[in-house]
Amino acid sequence: MRLQKQIVVFLLLCSSSILAQNKQLLYDFMAVPQALMLNPGARANYQWYSGVPMLSGISAYAGTSGISVNDIFANDGVDITTKVRERAVFGMDFRDEISETIQVEFLNVGFRSKNRPDDFYSFGMYLEEDMITYWPQDLAILGFEGNANYIGNRFNLDHLKVRGEVVNVFHFGLNRKLSNTLRVGVRGKLYSGIFDISSTNNSGYFVTNPGQNNLLANTLDADMTLRTSGIDGLVEEDQGVSQTIIKRALFGGDLGLGLDIGFTYRLNNKTLVTGSLLDIGFIRHTKDVKNYTLKGSATNEGISIILPEALADPNRDFWQDLVDEIEGLVPFEDNRDSYINFRPTKLNASIRYNFGKPLTSEEDCECTSNGGGLKGRLPEYSNSVGGQLYMINRPRGPQAALTAFYMHKFGNFLALKTTYTVDKFSFTNIGLGMSMQAGPVELYAMADNLLGYRNVYASQYASFQFGLNIISWGRN
């Protein structure tokens, strides 16, 4: 029983580092060039920009949809076993997520075309880690409590869903102003996978019923698959792990293709509508692949010893006979078959209303080129309000978030954005983003769920983003 409880506590500790992918503070915050990565069709009013390598785009997100560290480890006089049982094992269900996403930008450069000033190009490279698992509700109950008090109750194996990957992404994007009201963009991506783990299509059950030849009969009906790529080589590597990772990151890993698309449309001088679809793509895993399967059905009532026949062979291993019988009916096997994983596609959409004092800086120029000249300049404003919808495709279906935001610009040197977001992790998520510019140098920092910083251990969500860029603002 102690080992069972240790396993459940380990799963719980993992859940305290859940991470999400929503970047509502950065989306359409065009004082920051990295906003182009969330919408390749966003308003790119730069002449050129360059992120400072390793410092231009770093982001991490943490939270939990079912429980916080404080719920388990708070000094509240309640026994920790009781808290684990009530708040984790029976307090969470199979829809609660345990996941993380971390992104580090190595290169991000953008420049305006001299021959076609309405075109803006960008390219770069970034490393992304994305992992998600769902709380295995039935398996956690079985592991913590055992099956003695659950006769006839089916423990579903499809509660086990996990997916994780580390991938290096090379990208090249084109942003084009088609008219004074419409701008579109596209970004191609080449994925170079470092490692991958996936087990998302499991089915079956474990159940204990009254037996016929014994007190109890246990039935296992399983169809489970765990697919991995790149893990065996890293685990077995005695030396040179870093060289292996670098090699895989630079086109030596599992390769795939992806696409981002987006647009910005002006309904009028003060109202904009935006939208984007990100990571429409896949990775084909062919290198260092090892998959594991558990498929079949078996019912056993324990070890059966029939007398006097059993006395004929006193050295017979009845336990091994039972194990061999079950393995024959529900074989655990492995293979090296290649497989394809589709990327978690993300959708962003927003509507924005500008108001207040018009701005007339280079940063806010929104012009149309026609035969080399400028015309139809539209004003930008110091204040903006709006709403944003975010969705991501996950193993248990789409996950959504709704955000209301307010932005304010203090001339050419400071821009602020504040957000209020509602999703499955929190109903009190207030965030703040800031972009400061001193000459060509731009520094930005953003943080989510500010109310949670009063007690980080009790918070169910936290995030941050920061970066350093060199920007040349220019009219197009």
GROMACS .gro file of N, CA, C and O in nm, residues 275-373:
model
  396
  275GLY      N    1  -0.698   3.710  -3.705
  275GLY     CA    2  -0.712   3.566  -3.685
  275GLY      C    3  -0.589   3.494  -3.736
  275GLY      O    4  -0.517   3.542  -3.823
  276SER      N    5  -0.563   3.375  -3.679
  276SER     CA    6  -0.449   3.295  -3.723
  276SER      C    7  -0.471   3.148  -3.689
  276SER      O    8  -0.543   3.114  -3.595
  277LEU      N    9  -0.410   3.061  -3.770
  277LEU     CA   10  -0.400   2.918  -3.744
  277LEU      C   11  -0.251   2.883  -3.743
  277LEU      O   12  -0.179   2.913  -3.838
  278LEU      N   13  -0.206   2.819  -3.635
  278LEU     CA   14  -0.064   2.792  -3.617
  278LEU      C   15  -0.037   2.642  -3.610
  278LEU      O   16  -0.119   2.566  -3.558
  279ASP      N   17   0.077   2.604  -3.661
  279ASP     CA   18   0.124   2.465  -3.654
  279ASP      C   19   0.027   2.367  -3.719
  279ASP      O   20  -0.011   2.266  -3.658
  280ILE      N   21  -0.011   2.397  -3.841
  280ILE     CA   22  -0.084   2.301  -3.923
  280ILE      C   23   0.022   2.210  -3.986
  280ILE      O   24   0.077   2.241  -4.091
  281GLY      N   25   0.054   2.100  -3.922
  281GLY     CA   26   0.166   2.022  -3.971
  281GLY      C   27   0.182   1.889  -3.900
  281GLY      O   28   0.100   1.848  -3.818
  282PHE      N   29   0.293   1.820  -3.931
  282PHE     CA   30   0.317   1.686  -3.880
  282PHE      C   31   0.468   1.661  -3.872
  282PHE      O   32   0.549   1.731  -3.932
  283ILE      N   33   0.504   1.558  -3.797
  283ILE     CA   34   0.641   1.507  -3.790
  283ILE      C   35   0.635   1.356  -3.813
  283ILE      O   36   0.554   1.286  -3.750
  284ARG      N   37   0.720   1.307  -3.904
  284ARG     CA   38   0.729   1.162  -3.929
  284ARG      C   39   0.848   1.107  -3.850
  284ARG      O   40   0.962   1.146  -3.871
  285HIS      N   41   0.819   1.015  -3.760
  285HIS     CA   42   0.921   0.960  -3.671
  285HIS      C   43   0.973   0.829  -3.728
  285HIS      O   44   0.900   0.729  -3.737
  286THR      N   45   1.101   0.829  -3.765
  286THR     CA   46   1.164   0.713  -3.827
  286THR      C   47   1.295   0.674  -3.760
  286THR      O   48   1.348   0.566  -3.788
  287LYS      N   49   1.351   0.759  -3.674
  287LYS     CA   50   1.484   0.737  -3.619
  287LYS      C   51   1.477   0.705  -3.469
  287LYS      O   52   1.408   0.773  -3.394
  288ASP      N   53   1.550   0.602  -3.432
  288ASP     CA   54   1.555   0.559  -3.292
  288ASP      C   55   1.414   0.536  -3.237
  288ASP      O   56   1.380   0.579  -3.126
  289VAL      N   57   1.330   0.468  -3.316
  289VAL     CA   58   1.191   0.443  -3.278
  289VAL      C   59   1.183   0.314  -3.197
  289VAL      O   60   1.245   0.211  -3.230
  290LYS      N   61   1.108   0.317  -3.089
  290LYS     CA   62   1.075   0.197  -3.014
  290LYS      C   63   0.935   0.212  -2.957
  290LYS      O   64   0.907   0.307  -2.883
  291ASN      N   65   0.846   0.120  -2.995
  291ASN     CA   66   0.708   0.123  -2.953
  291ASN      C   67   0.677   0.002  -2.866
  291ASN      O   68   0.736  -0.107  -2.883
  292TYR      N   69   0.583   0.018  -2.775
  292TYR     CA   70   0.543  -0.090  -2.685
  292TYR      C   71   0.391  -0.108  -2.694
  292TYR      O   72   0.315  -0.009  -2.697
  293THR      N   73   0.347  -0.233  -2.697
  293THR     CA   74   0.204  -0.262  -2.708
  293THR      C   75   0.162  -0.364  -2.602
  293THR      O   76   0.240  -0.452  -2.565
  294LEU      N   77   0.041  -0.349  -2.554
  294LEU     CA   78  -0.022  -0.444  -2.463
  294LEU      C   79  -0.163  -0.467  -2.517
  294LEU      O   80  -0.250  -0.381  -2.502
  295LYS      N   81  -0.183  -0.582  -2.579
  295LYS     CA   82  -0.310  -0.610  -2.646
  295LYS      C   83  -0.356  -0.751  -2.615
  295LYS      O   84  -0.278  -0.847  -2.624
  296GLY      N   85  -0.483  -0.765  -2.579
  296GLY     CA   86  -0.540  -0.896  -2.553
  296GLY      C   87  -0.637  -0.891  -2.437
  296GLY      O   88  -0.666  -0.785  -2.380
  297SER      N   89  -0.689  -1.009  -2.401
  297SER     CA   90  -0.786  -1.020  -2.293
  297SER      C   91  -0.760  -1.148  -2.214
  297SER      O   92  -0.732  -1.253  -2.273
  298ALA      N   93  -0.766  -1.139  -2.083
  298ALA     CA   94  -0.742  -1.255  -1.998
  298ALA      C   95  -0.820  -1.242  -1.868
  298ALA      O   96  -0.838  -1.132  -1.815
  299THR      N   97  -0.867  -1.358  -1.818
  299THR     CA   98  -0.933  -1.366  -1.689
  299THR      C   99  -0.864  -1.475  -1.607
  299THR      O  100  -0.842  -1.586  -1.656
  300ASN      N  101  -0.828  -1.442  -1.485
  300ASN     CA  102  -0.766  -1.544  -1.398
  300ASN      C  103  -0.825  -1.534  -1.258
  300ASN      O  104  -0.871  -1.429  -1.215
  301GLU      N  105  -0.821  -1.648  -1.190
  301GLU     CA  106  -0.872  -1.657  -1.054
  301GLU      C  107  -0.760  -1.691  -0.956
  301GLU      O  108  -0.783  -1.750  -0.851
  302GLY      N  109  -0.636  -1.655  -0.995
  302GLY     CA  110  -0.522  -1.683  -0.909
  302GLY      C  111  -0.463  -1.818  -0.940
  302GLY      O  112  -0.492  -1.882  -1.042
  303ILE      N  113  -0.377  -1.865  -0.853
  303ILE     CA  114  -0.308  -1.993  -0.871
  303ILE      C  115  -0.402  -2.107  -0.833
  303ILE      O  116  -0.460  -2.108  -0.723
  304SER      N  117  -0.419  -2.201  -0.925
  304SER     CA  118  -0.504  -2.318  -0.900
  304SER      C  119  -0.415  -2.441  -0.880
  304SER      O  120  -0.337  -2.478  -0.968
  305ILE      N  121  -0.427  -2.503  -0.767
  305ILE     CA  122  -0.351  -2.625  -0.735
  305ILE      C  123  -0.451  -2.739  -0.720
  305ILE      O  124  -0.535  -2.738  -0.629
  306ILE      N  125  -0.443  -2.836  -0.812
  306ILE     CA  126  -0.536  -2.947  -0.814
  306ILE      C  127  -0.465  -3.071  -0.759
  306ILE      O  128  -0.362  -3.114  -0.812
  307LEU      N  129  -0.519  -3.123  -0.654
  307LEU     CA  130  -0.464  -3.243  -0.590
  307LEU      C  131  -0.544  -3.366  -0.633
  307LEU      O  132  -0.667  -3.356  -0.656
  308PRO      N  133  -0.481  -3.483  -0.649
  308PRO     CA  134  -0.341  -3.510  -0.616
  308PRO      C  135  -0.246  -3.488  -0.734
  308PRO      O  136  -0.129  -3.516  -0.725
  309GLU      N  137  -0.299  -3.441  -0.852
  309GLU     CA  138  -0.214  -3.427  -0.969
  309GLU      C  139  -0.092  -3.339  -0.941
  309GLU      O  140   0.017  -3.361  -0.994
  310ALA      N  141  -0.107  -3.234  -0.858
  310ALA     CA  142   0.003  -3.142  -0.831
  310ALA      C  143   0.119  -3.209  -0.761
  310ALA      O  144   0.234  -3.165  -0.771
  311LEU      N  145   0.092  -3.320  -0.689
  311LEU     CA  146   0.198  -3.387  -0.616
  311LEU      C  147   0.292  -3.464  -0.707
  311LEU      O  148   0.403  -3.502  -0.667
  312ALA      N  149   0.248  -3.487  -0.833
  312ALA     CA  150   0.333  -3.562  -0.927
  312ALA      C  151   0.458  -3.484  -0.964
  312ALA      O  152   0.558  -3.542  -1.006
  313ASP      N  153   0.455  -3.349  -0.954
  313ASP     CA  154   0.571  -3.264  -0.986
  313ASP      C  155   0.587  -3.162  -0.875
  313ASP      O  156   0.541  -3.048  -0.884
  314PRO      N  157   0.652  -3.199  -0.764
  314PRO     CA  158   0.663  -3.108  -0.648
  314PRO      C  159   0.747  -2.984  -0.675
  314PRO      O  160   0.739  -2.887  -0.600
  315ASN      N  161   0.829  -2.985  -0.783
  315ASN     CA  162   0.914  -2.869  -0.814
  315ASN      C  163   0.848  -2.772  -0.913
  315ASN      O  164   0.912  -2.678  -0.959
  316ARG      N  165   0.726  -2.796  -0.947
  316ARG     CA  166   0.656  -2.711  -1.046
  316ARG      C  167   0.635  -2.570  -0.990
  316ARG      O  168   0.594  -2.553  -0.874
  317ASP      N  169   0.664  -2.470  -1.075
  317ASP     CA  170   0.647  -2.329  -1.036
  317ASP      C  171   0.509  -2.282  -1.081
  317ASP      O  172   0.489  -2.241  -1.196
  318PHE      N  173   0.411  -2.291  -0.991
  318PHE     CA  174   0.274  -2.255  -1.027
  318PHE      C  175   0.260  -2.106  -1.055
  318PHE      O  176   0.179  -2.064  -1.138
  319TRP      N  177   0.337  -2.025  -0.984
  319TRP     CA  178   0.331  -1.880  -1.008
  319TRP      C  179   0.379  -1.846  -1.149
  319TRP      O  180   0.316  -1.766  -1.219
  320GLN      N  181   0.488  -1.907  -1.192
  320GLN     CA  182   0.538  -1.882  -1.326
  320GLN      C  183   0.441  -1.932  -1.432
  320GLN      O  184   0.426  -1.871  -1.538
  321ASP      N  185   0.374  -2.042  -1.403
  321ASP     CA  186   0.271  -2.091  -1.496
  321ASP      C  187   0.161  -1.988  -1.515
  321ASP      O  188   0.113  -1.967  -1.627
  322LEU      N  189   0.122  -1.925  -1.404
  322LEU     CA  190   0.017  -1.822  -1.412
  322LEU      C  191   0.065  -1.703  -1.493
  322LEU      O  192  -0.008  -1.652  -1.578
  323VAL      N  193   0.191  -1.659  -1.467
  323VAL     CA  194   0.245  -1.546  -1.541
  323VAL      C  195   0.253  -1.578  -1.690
  323VAL      O  196   0.216  -1.496  -1.775
  324ASP      N  197   0.301  -1.695  -1.724
  324ASP     CA  198   0.313  -1.735  -1.865
  324ASP      C  199   0.177  -1.739  -1.932
  324ASP      O  200   0.162  -1.701  -2.049
  325GLU      N  201   0.077  -1.784  -1.860
  325GLU     CA  202  -0.058  -1.792  -1.917
  325GLU      C  203  -0.113  -1.654  -1.949
  325GLU      O  204  -0.169  -1.630  -2.057
  326ILE      N  205  -0.095  -1.560  -1.855
  326ILE     CA  206  -0.146  -1.424  -1.877
  326ILE      C  207  -0.069  -1.356  -1.989
  326ILE      O  208  -0.127  -1.289  -2.075
  327GLU      N  209   0.065  -1.374  -1.992
  327GLU     CA  210   0.144  -1.311  -2.098
  327GLU      C  211   0.109  -1.368  -2.235
  327GLU      O  212   0.119  -1.299  -2.336
  328GLY      N  213   0.066  -1.493  -2.239
  328GLY     CA  214   0.024  -1.550  -2.366
  328GLY      C  215  -0.107  -1.492  -2.415
  328GLY      O  216  -0.128  -1.476  -2.537
  329LEU      N  217  -0.197  -1.458  -2.322
  329LEU     CA  218  -0.327  -1.401  -2.360
  329LEU      C  219  -0.321  -1.250  -2.380
  329LEU      O  220  -0.394  -1.195  -2.463
  330VAL      N  221  -0.236  -1.182  -2.302
  330VAL     CA  222  -0.220  -1.036  -2.313
  330VAL      C  223  -0.071  -1.008  -2.331
  330VAL      O  224  -0.003  -0.966  -2.236
  331PRO      N  225  -0.018  -1.030  -2.450
  331PRO     CA  226   0.128  -1.016  -2.470
  331PRO      C  227   0.173  -0.870  -2.464
  331PRO      O  228   0.107  -0.780  -2.517
  332PHE      N  229   0.286  -0.848  -2.396
  332PHE     CA  230   0.353  -0.719  -2.394
  332PHE      C  231   0.467  -0.725  -2.494
  332PHE      O  232   0.563  -0.801  -2.475
  333GLU      N  233   0.458  -0.647  -2.602
  333GLU     CA  234   0.552  -0.657  -2.713
  333GLU      C  235   0.610  -0.521  -2.747
  333GLU      O  236   0.558  -0.416  -2.704
  334ASP      N  237   0.717  -0.522  -2.824
  334ASP     CA  238   0.774  -0.398  -2.874
  334ASP      C  239   0.807  -0.412  -3.021
  334ASP      O  240   0.822  -0.523  -3.072
  335ASN      N  241   0.818  -0.298  -3.092
  335ASN     CA  242   0.849  -0.298  -3.233
  335ASN      C  243   0.921  -0.169  -3.270
  335ASN      O  244   0.935  -0.079  -3.186
  336ARG      N  245   0.966  -0.160  -3.393
  336ARG     CA  246   1.040  -0.044  -3.442
  336ARG      C  247   0.967   0.026  -3.558
  336ARG      O  248   1.029   0.090  -3.642
  337ASP      N  249   0.837   0.017  -3.562
  337ASP     CA  250   0.758   0.075  -3.672
  337ASP      C  251   0.759   0.227  -3.666
  337ASP      O  252   0.739   0.287  -3.559
  338SER      N  253   0.780   0.291  -3.780
  338SER     CA  254   0.774   0.437  -3.787
  338SER      C  255   0.629   0.484  -3.770
  338SER      O  256   0.534   0.407  -3.792
  339TYR      N  257   0.612   0.611  -3.733
  339TYR     CA  258   0.478   0.664  -3.714
  339TYR      C  259   0.478   0.815  -3.738
  339TYR      O  260   0.584   0.879  -3.745
  340ILE      N  261   0.358   0.872  -3.753
  340ILE     CA  262   0.340   1.015  -3.778
  340ILE      C  263   0.259   1.076  -3.665
  340ILE      O  264   0.156   1.021  -3.624
  341ASN      N  265   0.306   1.189  -3.615
  341ASN     CA  266   0.233   1.267  -3.516
  341ASN      C  267   0.198   1.403  -3.575
  341ASN      O  268   0.284   1.470  -3.634
  342PHE      N  269   0.074   1.443  -3.558
  342PHE     CA  270   0.033   1.576  -3.601
  342PHE      C  271   0.057   1.676  -3.488
  342PHE      O  272   0.040   1.645  -3.370
  343ARG      N  273   0.097   1.795  -3.525
  343ARG     CA  274   0.127   1.899  -3.427
  343ARG      C  275  -0.002   1.950  -3.362
  343ARG      O  276  -0.109   1.944  -3.422
  344PRO      N  277   0.006   2.000  -3.238
  344PRO     CA  278  -0.112   2.058  -3.174
  344PRO      C  279  -0.147   2.193  -3.238
  344PRO      O  280  -0.086   2.296  -3.207
  345THR      N  281  -0.243   2.192  -3.329
  345THR     CA  282  -0.281   2.313  -3.402
  345THR      C  283  -0.350   2.412  -3.309
  345THR      O  284  -0.430   2.375  -3.225
  346LYS      N  285  -0.318   2.540  -3.327
  346LYS     CA  286  -0.372   2.646  -3.242
  346LYS      C  287  -0.446   2.750  -3.326
  346LYS      O  288  -0.405   2.779  -3.438
  347LEU      N  289  -0.553   2.804  -3.270
  347LEU     CA  290  -0.633   2.907  -3.336
  347LEU      C  291  -0.638   3.031  -3.248
  347LEU      O  292  -0.659   3.021  -3.127
  348ASN      N  293  -0.618   3.147  -3.310
  348ASN     CA  294  -0.634   3.276  -3.243
  348ASN      C  295  -0.731   3.363  -3.323
  348ASN      O  296  -0.727   3.362  -3.447
  349ALA      N  297  -0.815   3.436  -3.255
  349ALA     CA  298  -0.904   3.532  -3.321
  349ALA      C  299  -0.930   3.647  -3.225
  349ALA      O  300  -0.942   3.626  -3.103
  350SER      N  301  -0.938   3.769  -3.278
  350SER     CA  302  -0.961   3.884  -3.190
  350SER      C  303  -1.034   3.996  -3.263
  350SER      O  304  -1.032   4.002  -3.387
  351ILE      N  305  -1.096   4.080  -3.185
  351ILE     CA  306  -1.153   4.205  -3.235
  351ILE      C  307  -1.103   4.317  -3.143
  351ILE      O  308  -1.094   4.298  -3.020
  352ARG      N  309  -1.068   4.430  -3.202
  352ARG     CA  310  -1.002   4.537  -3.127
  352ARG      C  311  -1.059   4.671  -3.168
  352ARG      O  312  -1.077   4.699  -3.287
  353TYR      N  313  -1.087   4.754  -3.068
  353TYR     CA  314  -1.138   4.889  -3.093
  353TYR      C  315  -1.039   4.990  -3.038
  353TYR      O  316  -1.002   4.987  -2.920
  354ASN      N  317  -0.994   5.083  -3.123
  354ASN     CA  318  -0.899   5.186  -3.085
  354ASN      C  319  -0.972   5.316  -3.053
  354ASN      O  320  -1.070   5.351  -3.119
  355PHE      N  321  -0.922   5.389  -2.955
  355PHE     CA  322  -0.984   5.517  -2.921
  355PHE      C  323  -0.882   5.604  -2.849
  355PHE      O  324  -0.770   5.560  -2.817
  356GLY      N  325  -0.923   5.727  -2.821
  356GLY     CA  326  -0.835   5.819  -2.751
  356GLY      C  327  -0.757   5.908  -2.846
  356GLY      O  328  -0.797   5.933  -2.960
  357LYS      N  329  -0.642   5.954  -2.799
  357LYS     CA  330  -0.561   6.049  -2.875
  357LYS      C  331  -0.492   5.981  -2.992
  357LYS      O  332  -0.423   5.881  -2.975
  358PRO      N  333  -0.507   6.032  -3.116
  358PRO     CA  334  -0.436   5.974  -3.230
  358PRO      C  335  -0.285   5.992  -3.215
  358PRO      O  336  -0.237   6.093  -3.164
  359LEU      N  337  -0.212   5.893  -3.260
  359LEU     CA  338  -0.067   5.897  -3.257
  359LEU      C  339  -0.014   5.914  -3.399
  359LEU      O  340  -0.070   5.861  -3.495
  360THR      N  341   0.094   5.986  -3.413
  360THR     CA  342   0.149   6.015  -3.547
  360THR      C  343   0.297   5.980  -3.553
  360THR      O  344   0.376   6.050  -3.615
  361SER      N  345   0.336   5.872  -3.482
  361SER     CA  346   0.477   5.833  -3.482
  361SER      C  347   0.504   5.733  -3.593
  361SER      O  348   0.414   5.680  -3.654
  362GLU      N  349   0.631   5.708  -3.619
  362GLU     CA  350   0.669   5.608  -3.718
  362GLU      C  351   0.617   5.471  -3.678
  362GLU      O  352   0.577   5.393  -3.763
  363GLU      N  353   0.615   5.444  -3.551
  363GLU     CA  354   0.569   5.313  -3.505
  363GLU      C  355   0.425   5.288  -3.547
  363GLU      O  356   0.389   5.177  -3.580
  364ASP      N  357   0.345   5.391  -3.549
  364ASP     CA  358   0.203   5.373  -3.571
  364ASP      C  359   0.160   5.403  -3.714
  364ASP      O  360   0.041   5.411  -3.742
  365CYS      N  361   0.256   5.423  -3.805
  365CYS     CA  362   0.220   5.449  -3.943
  365CYS      C  363   0.153   5.328  -4.002
  365CYS      O  364   0.200   5.216  -3.990
  366GLU      N  365   0.040   5.347  -4.068
  366GLU     CA  366  -0.033   5.240  -4.135
  366GLU      C  367  -0.069   5.292  -4.274
  366GLU      O  368  -0.169   5.359  -4.295
  367CYS      N  369   0.020   5.267  -4.370
  367CYS     CA  370   0.011   5.330  -4.500
  367CYS      C  371   0.003   5.228  -4.610
  367CYS      O  372   0.035   5.111  -4.592
  368THR      N  373  -0.035   5.273  -4.729
  368THR     CA  374  -0.041   5.187  -4.846
  368THR      C  375   0.051   5.240  -4.952
  368THR      O  376   0.050   5.358  -4.984
  369SER      N  377   0.133   5.149  -5.010
  369SER     CA  378   0.224   5.187  -5.116
  369SER      C  379   0.155   5.173  -5.250
  369SER      O  380   0.090   5.074  -5.278
  370ASN      N  381   0.170   5.273  -5.334
  370ASN     CA  382   0.108   5.269  -5.466
  370ASN      C  383   0.201   5.340  -5.563
  370ASN      O  384   0.212   5.462  -5.564
  371GLY      N  385   0.272   5.260  -5.644
  371GLY     CA  386   0.364   5.318  -5.739
  371GLY      C  387   0.478   5.392  -5.673
  371GLY      O  388   0.529   5.490  -5.724
  372GLY      N  389   0.521   5.344  -5.555
  372GLY     CA  390   0.633   5.406  -5.486
  372GLY      C  391   0.592   5.520  -5.395
  372GLY      O  392   0.674   5.571  -5.320
  373GLY      N  393   0.466   5.560  -5.395
  373GLY     CA  394   0.424   5.671  -5.309
  373GLY      C  395   0.343   5.624  -5.191
  373GLY      O  396   0.308   5.509  -5.179
   0.00000   0.00000   0.00000
